[in-house]
RNA sequence: GGCGGCGUAGCUCAGUGGUAGAGCAGGGGAAUCAUAAUCCCUUGGUCGGUGGUUCAAAUCCGCCCGCCGCUACCA
């Protein structure tokens, strides 16, 4: 065991979710991906801090609360609970859950604001533009439609008026060169490459200052010294990553985790994380996060998730029908991480049956049931190694490095692909060695074959824990692996000759469509 | 319009200069320990089109076609 003090730290975040709507598969996806990485890093000896939470301010919330006849705080309390419930339902291993309406966050925001003011990057100006009261939105000149009556209207035909309100601005324009240098010197700062290209093009095209306060609503963090202003989303929401660490107390124990190693975000908010956020941190004199990774979007049965189609997929019914771990597996396996992909019931069932039930579940079952029936229900010892034994074993031993490498490259789907290569090799090995034919002829060789299979199963079970924690805990129980010997460092010593194995039971039942 | 990405077997994708690959789907066979689960073999592609560079191009360059993303205050 490495002493905790010298373990490397790893800080990973999910986006904070806007509590205006209900959680759906897209939220679950980002969270599960972060969870897989967090769990893998723990397995690999890192001291991990994993943060998730909710974004709870803004005009939309204020209006929605009003429409629901609730105080904004009551409204967000209720909706934030739905996101907490989702986190529990998907077995998230987060170390904290921050809400932007918490005092610790608000006081941290105010401190950050003051720091930015002191740095001279905040000034009072006017935010102005074409505003449609009916749409509650600002529009750019080229979005407006000129009606036959000569009146300018919004794309949704609402009348617009030129409005001008006082607003504080952040001098984003002053950071263009430093941001470009950051991207240039840290090619991994924004991933995947498509997002990186877009961000660099955006910044090269020139940056305008951004409005960071509002006077048109009040549900937000008050701007210090200007009680008629509340902070607009940029400062408020992005700051969560440091306020949860104890900012502005730089001596807070959690501050040792800053800067974050990885901000996992949905691709729609990449710019805020890859442009605004590092600029603010530079201004505040804080270290910058190491990496921003934008994950893609799911379509559902080929259709884009949208309010008008009302097809946003909630996760609880899927968990109830298919089980959590199969769902987690599917989400991580079905589409290359960073791409978009389609969530279809058919594809989920196929992967559940073909890969989980047939390939892996059946592999574990045939090995463990065979040991229970023919090897006295105890972990068999090794025998003399054959060429085939050596091949399977070296495949298994090389797997942790391959998986680590894939996860470091954010190729979560590839990590699973690598693990499945071993699953298939193990199935081929058991067929070729045919322990059932050795039962009477050569019981010692039979035992040796079973042991090699257990060695492979151990590696598979350990490496799959981040993806399917509950089911892999069960598999490792079936191999009599002590709970303290389930990380990568313990792989060589996790199995003990002769340990009593519990009665085997299936890991992944086949899914059959109810008639 | 500008910038960027993609277009490879029926499907999802890997492959960035040297005789086209994986998984699934399809076809044939073997085995029977196992959740009828597995294993072996196999059908299938002029790598969007076209012109060029090269001894050699899916891989580099030009043009064309198609799809997608970004082009700031919409979480």
Coordinates of C-alpha atoms (C1' of nucleotides) in Angstrom, one line a residue:
Chain A
X1 CA 0.0 0.0 0.0
X2 CA 1.3 3.5 -0.9
X3 CA 1.0 5.9 2.0
X4 CA -1.9 8.4 1.4
X5 CA 0.5 11.4 1.7
X6 CA 2.5 10.6 -1.4
X7 CA -0.3 9.3 -3.5
X8 CA -0.8 11.6 -6.6
X9 CA -4.0 13.6 -6.5
X10 CA -6.7 13.7 -9.2
X11 CA -9.5 16.2 -9.2
X12 CA -12.4 15.5 -11.7
X13 CA -15.6 17.4 -12.2
X14 CA -18.9 16.9 -14.0
X15 CA -20.8 19.9 -15.4
X16 CA -23.2 21.3 -12.8
X17 CA -26.6 20.7 -14.1
X18 CA -29.2 23.4 -14.6
X19 CA -32.2 22.5 -12.4
X20 CA -34.7 24.0 -14.7
X21 CA -35.7 20.6 -16.1
X22 CA -35.6 17.0 -15.1
X23 CA -32.5 14.8 -15.3
X24 CA -32.2 12.6 -18.4
X25 CA -29.9 10.2 -20.0
X26 CA -27.6 13.0 -21.2
X27 CA -26.9 14.1 -17.6
X28 CA -26.5 10.5 -16.5
X29 CA -24.0 9.9 -19.3
X30 CA -21.6 12.8 -18.4
X31 CA -21.8 11.8 -14.8
X32 CA -21.2 8.1 -15.4
X33 CA -18.2 8.8 -17.6
X34 CA -16.7 11.0 -14.9
X35 CA -17.5 8.2 -12.4
X36 CA -15.7 5.6 -14.4
X37 CA -12.6 7.8 -14.6
X38 CA -12.8 8.7 -10.9
X39 CA -13.1 5.0 -9.9
X40 CA -10.3 3.9 -12.3
X41 CA -8.0 6.5 -10.8
X42 CA -8.7 5.4 -7.3
X43 CA -8.1 1.8 -8.4
X44 CA -4.8 3.0 -9.8
X45 CA -3.6 4.5 -6.6
X46 CA -4.6 8.1 -7.0
X47 CA -6.2 10.2 -4.2
X48 CA -9.3 11.3 -6.1
X49 CA -11.7 14.1 -5.6
X50 CA -14.8 13.8 -7.7
X51 CA -17.3 16.7 -7.8
X52 CA -20.7 17.1 -9.2
X53 CA -23.6 19.4 -8.5
X54 CA -26.3 21.8 -9.7
X55 CA -26.6 25.2 -11.2
X56 CA -29.6 26.9 -9.6
X57 CA -29.7 30.6 -10.5
X58 CA -31.0 32.7 -13.3
X59 CA -34.0 34.2 -14.9
X60 CA -35.4 30.9 -16.2
X61 CA -35.4 29.5 -12.7
X62 CA -37.0 32.6 -11.3
X63 CA -39.8 32.5 -13.9
X64 CA -40.3 28.8 -13.6
X65 CA -40.6 29.1 -9.8
X66 CA -43.1 31.8 -10.3
X67 CA -45.1 29.8 -12.7
X68 CA -45.1 26.9 -10.3
X69 CA -46.3 29.2 -7.5
X70 CA -43.1 28.6 -5.4
X71 CA -40.4 30.6 -3.9
X72 CA -37.3 30.2 -6.1
X73 CA -35.5 28.5 -3.2
X74 CA -38.3 26.0 -2.7
X75 CA -38.3 25.3 -6.4
X76 CA -34.6 24.7 -6.7
X77 CA -34.6 22.6 -3.5
X78 CA -37.1 20.3 -5.1
X79 CA -35.4 20.0 -8.5
X80 CA -31.9 19.7 -7.0
X81 CA -33.2 16.7 -5.2
X82 CA -34.1 15.0 -8.5
X83 CA -30.4 15.4 -9.5
X84 CA -29.2 14.0 -6.2
X85 CA -31.5 11.1 -6.7
X86 CA -30.2 10.5 -10.1
X87 CA -26.6 10.5 -8.7
X88 CA -27.6 7.8 -6.2
X89 CA -29.5 5.9 -8.8
X90 CA -26.5 5.6 -11.1
X91 CA -24.2 4.8 -8.2
X92 CA -22.0 7.9 -8.6
X93 CA -19.0 7.9 -6.3
X94 CA -18.8 11.7 -6.0
X95 CA -17.1 13.1 -3.0
X96 CA -19.3 16.2 -2.9
X97 CA -22.4 17.6 -4.5
X98 CA -22.3 21.4 -4.7
X99 CA -25.3 23.6 -5.2
X100 CA -24.8 27.2 -6.4
X101 CA -27.4 28.4 -3.9
X102 CA -25.3 27.2 -1.0
X103 CA -23.7 29.8 1.2
X104 CA -20.2 28.4 0.7
X105 CA -20.6 28.8 -3.0
X106 CA -22.1 32.3 -2.9
X107 CA -19.4 33.6 -0.5
X108 CA -16.7 32.0 -2.8
X109 CA -18.2 33.7 -5.8
X110 CA -18.2 37.1 -4.1
X111 CA -14.5 36.6 -3.2
X112 CA -13.7 35.7 -6.8
X113 CA -15.6 38.7 -8.1
X114 CA -13.7 41.0 -5.7
X115 CA -10.4 39.4 -6.8
X116 CA -11.3 40.1 -10.5
X117 CA -12.2 43.7 -9.6
X118 CA -8.9 44.1 -7.8
X119 CA -7.1 42.7 -10.8
X120 CA -8.7 45.5 -12.9
X121 CA -10.6 43.2 -15.3
X122 CA -14.1 44.2 -14.3
X123 CA -15.8 47.5 -15.4
X124 CA -19.3 48.9 -15.4
X125 CA -20.8 49.4 -18.9
X126 CA -24.1 48.8 -20.6
X127 CA -25.5 45.6 -22.0
X128 CA -27.7 46.4 -24.9
X129 CA -29.4 44.8 -27.8
X130 CA -32.7 43.8 -29.4
X131 CA -34.9 42.3 -26.7
X132 CA -38.2 40.5 -27.2
X133 CA -40.2 40.6 -24.0
X134 CA -42.4 37.7 -25.1
X135 CA -39.5 35.4 -25.8
X136 CA -37.5 36.7 -22.9
X137 CA -34.4 36.8 -25.1
X138 CA -31.9 39.0 -26.8
X139 CA -31.4 38.7 -30.5
X140 CA -28.6 39.7 -32.9
X141 CA -29.4 42.1 -35.7
X142 CA -29.1 39.4 -38.3
X143 CA -31.5 37.1 -36.5
X144 CA -34.3 39.6 -36.8
X145 CA -37.0 39.3 -39.4
X146 CA -38.4 42.4 -41.1
X147 CA -42.1 42.1 -41.4
X148 CA -44.2 43.5 -44.3
X149 CA -45.2 46.2 -42.0
X150 CA -41.6 47.3 -41.7
X151 CA -41.4 46.3 -38.0
X152 CA -38.5 44.2 -36.8
X153 CA -39.5 41.0 -35.1
X154 CA -37.8 38.0 -33.4
X155 CA -37.5 34.7 -35.3
X156 CA -40.6 33.7 -33.4
X157 CA -42.5 36.8 -34.6
X158 CA -42.4 38.6 -31.2
X159 CA -41.9 42.4 -31.3
X160 CA -38.5 43.5 -30.3
X161 CA -37.2 46.7 -28.7
X162 CA -33.7 48.1 -28.3
X163 CA -33.0 47.9 -24.6
X164 CA -30.0 49.0 -22.6
X165 CA -29.3 48.0 -19.1
X166 CA -26.2 48.7 -16.9
X167 CA -24.0 45.7 -16.6
X168 CA -20.6 44.8 -15.4
X169 CA -18.2 43.4 -18.0
X170 CA -15.2 41.1 -17.8
X171 CA -12.3 42.1 -20.0
X172 CA -12.1 38.9 -21.9
X173 CA -10.6 40.7 -24.9
X174 CA -7.4 41.2 -22.9
X175 CA -6.8 37.5 -22.7
X176 CA -6.8 36.5 -26.4
X177 CA -3.0 36.1 -26.7
X178 CA -2.6 34.3 -23.4
X179 CA -5.4 31.9 -24.3
X180 CA -3.9 31.1 -27.6
X181 CA -0.5 30.5 -26.0
X182 CA -2.2 28.2 -23.5
X183 CA -3.8 26.1 -26.3
X184 CA -0.6 26.1 -28.2
X185 CA 1.6 25.0 -25.3
X186 CA -1.0 22.4 -23.9
X187 CA -2.4 20.5 -26.9
X188 CA -4.4 18.4 -24.5
X189 CA -6.1 21.3 -22.8
X190 CA -9.2 21.0 -25.0
X191 CA -10.3 17.6 -26.3
X192 CA -11.5 16.0 -28.5
X193 CA -9.6 17.6 -31.4
X194 CA -12.7 18.8 -33.1
X195 CA -13.6 20.9 -30.1
X196 CA -10.1 22.2 -29.8
X197 CA -10.1 23.4 -33.4
X198 CA -13.4 25.2 -33.0
X199 CA -12.2 26.9 -29.8
X200 CA -9.0 28.0 -31.4
X201 CA -10.8 29.4 -34.4
X202 CA -13.2 31.2 -32.1
X203 CA -10.5 32.8 -30.1
X204 CA -8.4 33.7 -33.1
X205 CA -11.4 35.5 -34.6
X206 CA -11.2 38.0 -31.7
X207 CA -12.7 38.2 -28.3
X208 CA -15.2 40.7 -27.0
X209 CA -15.7 41.5 -23.4
X210 CA -18.5 39.5 -21.8
X211 CA -21.4 40.8 -19.7
X212 CA -21.2 39.3 -16.2
X213 CA -24.1 40.9 -14.3
X214 CA -27.8 41.5 -14.7
X215 CA -30.3 43.9 -13.3
X216 CA -33.3 42.5 -15.0
X217 CA -33.8 39.7 -12.4
X218 CA -32.7 39.1 -8.9
X219 CA -32.3 35.3 -8.4
X220 CA -28.6 35.2 -8.3
X221 CA -25.5 36.0 -6.3
X222 CA -25.5 39.7 -5.5
X223 CA -22.6 41.7 -6.9
X224 CA -20.6 43.1 -3.9
X225 CA -21.2 46.8 -3.6
X226 CA -23.9 46.9 -6.3
X227 CA -27.0 45.4 -4.7
X228 CA -29.1 46.0 -7.9
X229 CA -26.9 43.6 -9.8
X230 CA -26.7 39.9 -9.6
X231 CA -23.9 37.8 -11.2
X232 CA -24.7 36.4 -14.5
X233 CA -24.1 32.7 -15.1
X234 CA -20.4 32.8 -16.2
X235 CA -18.9 33.8 -12.9
X236 CA -21.5 32.1 -10.8
X237 CA -21.6 28.7 -12.4
X238 CA -17.9 28.2 -13.4
X239 CA -16.8 29.2 -9.9
X240 CA -18.3 26.0 -8.4
X241 CA -15.2 24.1 -9.3
X242 CA -13.1 26.2 -6.8
X243 CA -15.8 27.2 -4.3
X244 CA -16.3 23.5 -3.6
X245 CA -12.6 23.3 -2.8
X246 CA -12.9 26.0 -0.2
X247 CA -12.0 29.1 -2.2
X248 CA -11.0 31.7 -1.2
X249 CA -9.3 29.9 1.6
X250 CA -6.2 28.8 -0.2
X251 CA -5.2 26.8 2.9
X252 CA -8.4 24.8 2.9
X253 CA -7.4 21.1 2.9
X254 CA -9.3 20.5 -0.4
X255 CA -7.5 23.3 -2.1
X256 CA -4.6 20.8 -2.5
X257 CA -6.7 19.3 -5.3
X258 CA -6.7 22.4 -7.3
X259 CA -6.1 22.8 -10.2
X260 CA -8.6 20.2 -11.6
X261 CA -7.1 17.5 -13.7
X262 CA -10.2 17.2 -15.8
X263 CA -13.4 19.2 -16.4
X264 CA -15.8 16.9 -18.2
X265 CA -18.4 19.0 -20.0
X266 CA -21.2 18.6 -22.5
X267 CA -20.0 19.9 -25.9
X268 CA -22.5 22.8 -25.8
X269 CA -20.6 24.4 -22.9
X270 CA -17.1 23.8 -24.1
X271 CA -16.5 27.5 -24.9
X272 CA -17.3 28.6 -21.4
X273 CA -14.9 26.1 -19.9
X274 CA -12.1 26.5 -22.4
X275 CA -12.2 30.2 -22.9
X276 CA -14.0 32.2 -20.2
X277 CA -13.0 30.0 -17.3
X278 CA -9.2 29.9 -17.9
X279 CA -9.3 33.7 -18.6
X280 CA -11.0 34.3 -15.3
X281 CA -8.5 32.1 -13.5
X282 CA -5.6 33.9 -15.1
X283 CA -7.0 37.2 -14.0
X284 CA -7.5 35.8 -10.4
X285 CA -4.0 34.5 -10.4
X286 CA -5.1 30.9 -9.9
X287 CA -3.6 27.8 -11.6
X288 CA -5.5 26.5 -14.7
X289 CA -7.2 23.2 -15.0
X290 CA -5.2 20.6 -17.0
X291 CA -7.9 19.4 -19.4
X292 CA -11.4 20.2 -20.6
X293 CA -13.1 17.3 -22.3
X294 CA -16.3 17.7 -24.3
X295 CA -18.5 14.7 -24.5
X296 CA -21.1 14.2 -27.2
X297 CA -24.8 13.9 -27.3
X298 CA -27.2 11.0 -27.5
X299 CA -30.0 10.8 -30.0
X300 CA -32.8 8.4 -28.9
X301 CA -33.9 5.9 -31.5
X302 CA -32.5 8.2 -34.1
X303 CA -34.3 11.3 -32.9
X304 CA -32.7 14.3 -31.3
X305 CA -33.8 14.7 -27.7
X306 CA -35.9 17.8 -27.6
X307 CA -38.7 19.5 -25.6
X308 CA -41.0 19.6 -28.6
X309 CA -40.7 15.8 -29.2
X310 CA -40.8 15.3 -25.4
X311 CA -38.5 12.3 -25.8
X312 CA -35.8 13.1 -23.2
X313 CA -35.1 9.8 -21.7
X314 CA -35.2 9.5 -17.9
X315 CA -32.8 6.9 -16.4
X316 CA -34.8 5.3 -13.6
X317 CA -37.1 3.3 -15.9
X318 CA -34.1 2.0 -17.8
X319 CA -32.4 1.0 -14.6
X320 CA -35.5 -0.8 -13.5
X321 CA -35.9 -2.7 -16.7
X322 CA -32.3 -3.6 -17.6
X323 CA -30.3 -3.0 -14.4
X324 CA -27.8 -0.2 -13.6
X325 CA -24.6 -1.9 -14.6
X326 CA -25.7 -3.0 -18.0
X327 CA -26.9 0.5 -18.6
X328 CA -23.6 2.0 -17.5
X329 CA -21.8 -0.5 -19.7
X330 CA -23.9 0.3 -22.7
X331 CA -23.4 4.0 -22.4
X332 CA -19.7 3.7 -22.2
X333 CA -19.4 1.0 -24.9
X334 CA -21.9 2.0 -27.6
X335 CA -20.3 5.2 -28.8
X336 CA -16.6 6.4 -28.9
X337 CA -16.2 8.9 -26.1
X338 CA -16.3 12.4 -27.5
X339 CA -18.6 11.4 -30.4
X340 CA -22.3 11.6 -30.7
X341 CA -24.3 8.4 -30.8
X342 CA -27.7 6.8 -30.8
X343 CA -29.4 5.2 -27.8
X344 CA -31.7 2.5 -29.0
X345 CA -33.5 -0.2 -27.1
X346 CA -32.5 -2.8 -29.7
X347 CA -28.8 -1.9 -29.4
X348 CA -28.9 -2.0 -25.6
X349 CA -30.5 -5.4 -25.6
X350 CA -28.0 -6.7 -28.1
X351 CA -25.0 -5.6 -26.1
X352 CA -26.6 -6.8 -22.8
X353 CA -27.2 -10.3 -24.2
X354 CA -24.2 -10.7 -26.6
X355 CA -21.5 -9.1 -24.6
X356 CA -22.6 -9.2 -20.9
X357 CA -24.7 -12.3 -20.7
X358 CA -23.1 -14.5 -23.4
X359 CA -19.4 -13.4 -23.5
X360 CA -18.7 -12.4 -19.9
X361 CA -21.5 -13.7 -17.7
X362 CA -21.4 -17.1 -19.3
X363 CA -17.6 -17.2 -19.1
X364 CA -17.7 -16.6 -15.3
X365 CA -20.5 -19.1 -14.9
X366 CA -18.9 -21.9 -16.8
X367 CA -15.6 -21.5 -14.9
X368 CA -17.1 -21.1 -11.5
X369 CA -19.7 -23.8 -11.8
X370 CA -17.1 -26.2 -13.1
X371 CA -14.9 -25.5 -10.1
X372 CA -17.9 -25.9 -7.7
X373 CA -18.8 -29.3 -9.3
X374 CA -15.4 -30.8 -10.1
X375 CA -12.7 -29.0 -8.1
X376 CA -14.2 -29.1 -4.7
X377 CA -15.3 -25.5 -4.7
X378 CA -11.9 -24.2 -3.8
X379 CA -9.5 -22.0 -5.8
X380 CA -7.3 -24.5 -7.7
X381 CA -3.5 -24.1 -7.6
X382 CA -1.3 -23.5 -10.6
X383 CA 0.3 -26.4 -12.5
X384 CA 3.2 -26.5 -14.9
X385 CA 2.7 -23.8 -17.5
X386 CA 2.0 -24.7 -21.1
X387 CA 2.4 -22.4 -24.1
X388 CA -1.4 -21.7 -24.1
X389 CA -1.4 -21.0 -20.4
X390 CA 1.4 -18.5 -20.9
X391 CA -0.3 -16.8 -23.7
X392 CA -3.5 -16.2 -21.9
X393 CA -1.7 -15.2 -18.7
X394 CA 0.5 -12.7 -20.4
X395 CA -2.5 -11.3 -22.2
X396 CA -4.2 -10.8 -18.9
X397 CA -1.0 -9.3 -17.3
X398 CA -0.6 -6.8 -20.1
X399 CA -4.2 -5.6 -19.9
X400 CA -4.0 -3.1 -17.0
X401 CA -1.5 -1.0 -18.9
X402 CA -3.6 -1.0 -22.0
X403 CA -6.7 0.0 -20.1
X404 CA -4.8 2.7 -18.2
X405 CA -3.5 4.1 -21.5
X406 CA -7.0 4.1 -23.1
X407 CA -8.5 5.9 -20.1
X408 CA -5.7 8.5 -20.0
X409 CA -6.6 9.2 -23.7
X410 CA -10.3 9.4 -22.7
X411 CA -11.0 6.4 -24.9
X412 CA -13.4 4.8 -22.5
X413 CA -15.0 2.6 -25.2
X414 CA -11.5 1.4 -26.2
X415 CA -10.8 0.4 -22.6
X416 CA -13.8 -1.9 -22.8
X417 CA -12.8 -3.2 -26.2
X418 CA -9.4 -4.2 -24.8
X419 CA -11.0 -5.9 -21.8
X420 CA -13.4 -7.8 -24.1
X421 CA -10.5 -9.1 -26.2
X422 CA -9.4 -11.0 -23.0
X423 CA -12.9 -12.2 -22.4
X424 CA -13.0 -13.7 -25.9
X425 CA -9.5 -15.2 -25.5
X426 CA -10.6 -16.8 -22.2
X427 CA -13.6 -18.3 -23.9
X428 CA -11.4 -19.7 -26.7
X429 CA -8.9 -21.0 -24.1
X430 CA -11.5 -22.9 -22.1
X431 CA -12.8 -24.5 -25.3
X432 CA -9.4 -25.5 -26.5
X433 CA -8.2 -26.8 -23.2
X434 CA -11.6 -28.5 -22.6
X435 CA -11.3 -29.1 -18.8
X436 CA -14.4 -31.3 -19.0
X437 CA -12.3 -33.8 -21.0
X438 CA -9.5 -33.7 -18.4
X439 CA -11.8 -34.4 -15.4
X440 CA -10.9 -38.1 -15.3
X441 CA -7.8 -38.3 -17.5
X442 CA -5.7 -35.6 -15.8
X443 CA -7.3 -33.9 -12.8
X444 CA -4.1 -31.9 -12.0
X445 CA -4.0 -30.4 -15.5
X446 CA -7.8 -29.7 -15.2
X447 CA -7.1 -27.8 -12.0
X448 CA -4.3 -25.9 -13.6
X449 CA -6.5 -24.8 -16.5
X450 CA -9.2 -23.7 -14.2
X451 CA -6.7 -21.6 -12.2
X452 CA -5.4 -19.9 -15.3
X453 CA -9.0 -19.0 -16.1
X454 CA -9.5 -17.6 -12.6
X455 CA -6.4 -15.5 -13.1
X456 CA -7.9 -14.1 -16.2
X457 CA -11.3 -13.6 -14.6
X458 CA -9.6 -11.7 -11.7
X459 CA -8.0 -9.2 -14.1
X460 CA -11.3 -8.8 -15.9
X461 CA -13.2 -8.3 -12.7
X462 CA -10.8 -5.8 -11.3
X463 CA -10.5 -3.7 -14.4
X464 CA -14.3 -3.6 -15.0
X465 CA -15.0 -2.3 -11.5
X466 CA -15.1 1.3 -12.6
X467 CA -17.6 0.5 -15.2
X468 CA -19.9 -1.9 -13.4
X469 CA -19.0 -1.6 -9.7
X470 CA -21.9 -3.6 -8.2
X471 CA -21.6 -6.6 -10.6
X472 CA -17.9 -6.7 -10.4
X473 CA -17.9 -6.7 -6.6
X474 CA -20.1 -9.8 -6.9
X475 CA -17.7 -11.4 -9.4
X476 CA -14.7 -10.7 -7.1
X477 CA -16.7 -12.1 -4.2
X478 CA -17.2 -15.3 -6.2
X479 CA -13.4 -15.4 -6.6
X480 CA -12.9 -14.9 -2.9
X481 CA -10.9 -11.8 -3.4
X482 CA -10.7 -9.8 -0.1
X483 CA -12.2 -6.3 -0.4
X484 CA -8.8 -4.9 0.4
X485 CA -7.1 -6.6 -2.5
X486 CA -9.2 -5.3 -5.4
X487 CA -7.0 -2.5 -6.8
X488 CA -4.4 -2.7 -9.5
X489 CA -1.5 -2.8 -7.1
X490 CA -2.9 -6.0 -5.5
X491 CA -3.5 -7.9 -8.7
X492 CA -0.6 -10.3 -8.1
X493 CA -1.7 -11.2 -4.6
X494 CA -5.5 -11.1 -4.8
X495 CA -6.0 -14.9 -5.2
X496 CA -5.2 -17.5 -2.7
X497 CA -4.7 -21.2 -3.5
X498 CA -7.4 -23.3 -1.9
X499 CA -9.7 -20.5 -0.8
X500 CA -13.2 -21.5 -0.5
X501 CA -15.3 -20.1 -3.3
X502 CA -19.0 -19.2 -2.7
X503 CA -21.7 -21.0 -4.7
X504 CA -21.7 -19.4 -8.1
X505 CA -24.6 -17.4 -9.3
X506 CA -25.2 -15.6 -12.6
X507 CA -23.8 -12.1 -13.1
X508 CA -25.9 -10.9 -16.1
X509 CA -29.2 -12.5 -16.8
X510 CA -30.2 -12.7 -20.5
X511 CA -32.8 -10.1 -21.3
X512 CA -35.9 -11.5 -23.0
X513 CA -38.6 -9.2 -24.2
X514 CA -41.8 -9.7 -22.2
X515 CA -44.5 -11.1 -24.4
Chain B
rG1 C1' -20.2 33.1 -46.7
rG2 C1' -15.7 31.8 -43.4
rC3 C1' -13.4 28.0 -40.4
rG4 C1' -13.3 22.8 -39.0
rG5 C1' -14.8 17.6 -39.2
rC6 C1' -16.7 13.4 -41.6
rG7 C1' -17.9 10.1 -46.0
rU8 C1' -13.9 2.4 -45.4
rA9 C1' -17.9 -4.6 -45.7
rG10 C1' -25.6 -4.8 -44.6
rC11 C1' -24.8 -1.9 -39.5
rU12 C1' -21.2 0.6 -35.8
rC13 C1' -16.4 1.9 -36.5
rA14 C1' -10.5 1.1 -36.5
rG15 C1' -6.7 1.8 -39.9
rU16 C1' -2.4 8.6 -41.8
rG17 C1' 2.4 5.9 -47.7
rG18 C1' 4.0 -0.5 -48.8
rU19 C1' -0.4 -6.3 -51.2
rA20 C1' -7.9 -3.7 -47.1
rG21 C1' -9.3 -4.8 -40.7
rA22 C1' -12.6 -5.7 -35.9
rG23 C1' -17.3 -6.4 -33.6
rC24 C1' -22.3 -7.3 -34.9
rA25 C1' -25.5 -9.3 -38.8
rG26 C1' -25.3 -13.5 -42.8
rG27 C1' -23.4 -18.8 -44.3
rG28 C1' -21.0 -23.7 -42.8
rG29 C1' -18.8 -26.8 -39.1
rA30 C1' -17.2 -28.5 -34.0
rA31 C1' -18.0 -29.1 -29.0
rU32 C1' -21.5 -30.0 -24.8
rC33 C1' -18.4 -27.4 -18.9
rA34 C1' -21.9 -23.2 -19.1
rU35 C1' -27.1 -18.1 -18.7
rA36 C1' -28.7 -23.0 -26.0
rA37 C1' -24.3 -19.5 -23.6
rU38 C1' -19.0 -21.1 -26.6
rC39 C1' -15.2 -22.2 -30.3
rC40 C1' -13.4 -22.8 -35.5
rC41 C1' -13.9 -21.6 -40.6
rU42 C1' -16.4 -18.4 -44.0
rU43 C1' -19.5 -14.8 -47.6
rG44 C1' -18.9 -9.6 -48.1
rG45 C1' -15.6 -3.4 -49.8
rU46 C1' -12.9 -0.6 -57.3
rC47 C1' -11.8 2.7 -48.9
rG48 C1' -17.9 9.3 -51.7
rG49 C1' -16.2 11.1 -57.0
rU50 C1' -12.3 12.9 -60.0
rG51 C1' -7.4 14.8 -61.3
rG52 C1' -2.4 14.8 -59.5
rU53 C1' 2.4 13.7 -56.4
rU54 C1' 5.1 8.9 -55.7
rC55 C1' 8.4 2.9 -57.4
rA56 C1' 3.9 2.6 -54.1
rA57 C1' -2.2 6.3 -51.6
rA58 C1' -7.9 4.6 -47.9
rU59 C1' -3.5 7.2 -46.0
rC60 C1' -0.3 13.4 -49.2
rC61 C1' -2.2 17.7 -52.7
rG62 C1' -6.2 20.1 -56.0
rC63 C1' -11.2 20.2 -57.5
rC64 C1' -16.3 18.3 -57.1
rC65 C1' -20.6 15.9 -54.4
rG66 C1' -23.1 14.7 -49.7
rC67 C1' -23.7 15.0 -44.3
rC68 C1' -22.4 17.5 -39.6
rG69 C1' -20.3 21.1 -36.2
rC70 C1' -18.6 26.2 -34.9
rU71 C1' -19.2 31.3 -36.3
rA72 C1' -20.4 34.7 -28.2
rC73 C1' -23.8 36.1 -23.8
rC74 C1' -29.5 30.6 -26.0
rA75 C1' -26.8 26.0 -19.4

